[in-house]
mmCIF file of C-alpha atoms in Angstrom:
data_model
loop_
_atom_site.group_PDB
_atom_site.id
_atom_site.type_symbol
_atom_site.label_atom_id
_atom_site.label_comp_id
_atom_site.label_asym_id
_atom_site.label_seq_id
_atom_site.Cartn_x
_atom_site.Cartn_y
_atom_site.Cartn_z
ATOM 1 C CA MET O 1336 85.684 86.845 -24.811
ATOM 2 C CA SER O 1337 82.543 86.870 -22.362
ATOM 3 C CA ASN O 1338 80.349 84.158 -21.014
ATOM 4 C CA VAL O 1339 77.836 86.265 -19.599
ATOM 5 C CA ILE O 1340 74.599 85.986 -20.704
ATOM 6 C CA THR O 1341 71.854 88.769 -20.225
ATOM 7 C CA LEU O 1342 68.473 87.764 -18.846
ATOM 8 C CA SER O 1343 65.923 89.600 -19.429
ATOM 9 C CA SER O 1344 63.053 88.570 -17.031
ATOM 10 C CA HIS O 1345 61.600 91.876 -16.713
ATOM 11 C CA ARG O 1346 60.409 92.288 -20.440
ATOM 12 C CA LYS O 1347 56.626 91.551 -21.151
ATOM 13 C CA ARG O 1348 55.559 88.414 -22.508
ATOM 14 C CA ALA O 1349 53.446 88.384 -24.970
ATOM 15 C CA GLN O 1350 50.198 87.299 -24.034
ATOM 16 C CA PRO O 1351 48.186 84.323 -25.362
ATOM 17 C CA SER O 1352 45.200 85.667 -27.466
ATOM 18 C CA PRO O 1353 42.140 85.927 -26.462
ATOM 19 C CA PRO O 1354 40.344 82.537 -28.204
ATOM 20 C CA SER O 1355 38.589 83.090 -31.420
ATOM 21 C CA VAL O 1356 34.897 83.376 -32.016
ATOM 22 C CA ALA O 1357 35.298 79.584 -33.416
ATOM 23 C CA GLU O 1358 36.627 78.137 -30.356
ATOM 24 C CA ARG O 1359 34.555 80.250 -28.331
ATOM 25 C CA ARG O 1360 32.015 78.489 -30.107
ATOM 26 C CA ALA O 1361 33.162 74.910 -29.900
ATOM 27 C CA ALA O 1362 33.736 75.249 -26.084
ATOM 28 C CA ILE O 1363 30.145 75.922 -25.691
ATOM 29 C CA ALA O 1364 28.969 72.699 -27.996
ATOM 30 C CA SER O 1365 31.749 70.994 -25.434
ATOM 31 C CA ASP O 1366 29.960 71.804 -22.545
ATOM 32 C CA LEU O 1367 26.267 71.343 -23.792
ATOM 33 C CA ILE O 1368 27.377 67.997 -24.959
ATOM 34 C CA HIS O 1369 29.034 67.040 -21.194
ATOM 35 C CA LEU O 1370 25.545 68.785 -19.679
ATOM 36 C CA ILE O 1371 23.497 65.960 -22.321
ATOM 37 C CA ASP O 1372 25.422 63.476 -21.046
ATOM 38 C CA GLN O 1373 24.956 63.969 -17.840
ATOM 39 C CA VAL O 1374 21.188 64.376 -17.345
ATOM 40 C CA ARG O 1375 20.702 61.308 -19.441
ATOM 41 C CA ASP O 1376 22.565 59.498 -16.652
ATOM 42 C CA VAL O 1377 20.136 61.645 -14.075
ATOM 43 C CA THR O 1378 17.179 60.763 -16.457
ATOM 44 C CA GLU O 1379 18.210 56.707 -16.194
ATOM 45 C CA ARG O 1380 18.357 56.981 -12.051
ATOM 46 C CA ALA O 1381 15.340 58.515 -11.705
ATOM 47 C CA ALA O 1382 13.378 56.782 -14.219
ATOM 48 C CA SER O 1383 14.780 53.631 -11.977
ATOM 49 C CA LEU O 1384 13.292 55.528 -8.681
ATOM 50 C CA SER O 1385 10.137 53.708 -6.472
ATOM 51 C CA GLY O 1386 7.362 55.776 -5.971
ATOM 52 C CA PRO O 1387 4.319 56.763 -7.687
ATOM 53 C CA SER O 1388 4.686 55.486 -11.300
ATOM 54 C CA VAL O 1389 2.804 58.534 -12.535
ATOM 55 C CA GLU O 1390 5.420 60.946 -11.113
ATOM 56 C CA ILE O 1391 8.301 59.194 -11.790
ATOM 57 C CA GLU O 1392 7.312 59.273 -15.376
ATOM 58 C CA ARG O 1393 6.809 62.943 -15.406
ATOM 59 C CA SER O 1394 9.961 63.765 -13.934
ATOM 60 C CA ALA O 1395 11.836 61.647 -16.591
ATOM 61 C CA GLN O 1396 9.901 62.939 -19.174
ATOM 62 C CA HIS O 1397 11.061 66.658 -17.923
ATOM 63 C CA LEU O 1398 14.133 65.503 -18.353
ATOM 64 C CA LEU O 1399 14.196 64.061 -21.547
ATOM 65 C CA ASP O 1400 12.870 67.435 -22.876
ATOM 66 C CA ALA O 1401 15.709 69.012 -21.435
ATOM 67 C CA ILE O 1402 17.625 66.851 -23.329
ATOM 68 C CA THR O 1403 15.722 67.801 -26.092
ATOM 69 C CA ALA O 1404 16.394 71.589 -25.548
ATOM 70 C CA LEU O 1405 20.319 70.794 -25.308
ATOM 71 C CA GLU O 1406 20.844 68.664 -28.284
ATOM 72 C CA ARG O 1407 18.654 71.848 -29.927
ATOM 73 C CA GLY O 1408 21.146 74.350 -28.497
ATOM 74 C CA VAL O 1409 24.259 72.236 -30.236
ATOM 75 C CA ASP O 1410 22.148 71.987 -32.974
ATOM 76 C CA ALA O 1411 22.157 76.040 -33.017
ATOM 77 C CA LEU O 1412 25.629 76.245 -32.422
ATOM 78 C CA THR O 1413 26.839 73.779 -35.139
ATOM 79 C CA ASP O 1414 24.730 74.725 -38.019
ATOM 80 C CA ASP O 1415 22.503 71.116 -37.604
ATOM 81 C CA GLY O 1416 25.703 69.689 -37.378
ATOM 82 C CA GLU O 1417 27.596 71.298 -40.642
ATOM 83 C CA TRP O 1418 29.651 73.001 -38.798
ATOM 84 C CA VAL O 1419 32.836 71.785 -37.854
ATOM 85 C CA PRO O 1420 35.259 73.494 -35.759
ATOM 86 C CA PHE O 1421 38.246 71.432 -36.997
#
């Protein structure tokens, strides 16, 4: 009887499979949604600034336009919200 266990620490370990297209697509959509939240926060902060109202309004409008562009990117990645990765 033997109580010796053979260890094979030098054996190649299985590499994790690369993320699927759906996983990469979902990760990008998630990143864009996170960016939208951040830009909304910045827009609120910019709108509360003091100074010439025309410049503040213009800055806020540009940020709102950026949000719209990011939302369109999410829509394109998710087939207008029809594609759900789970």
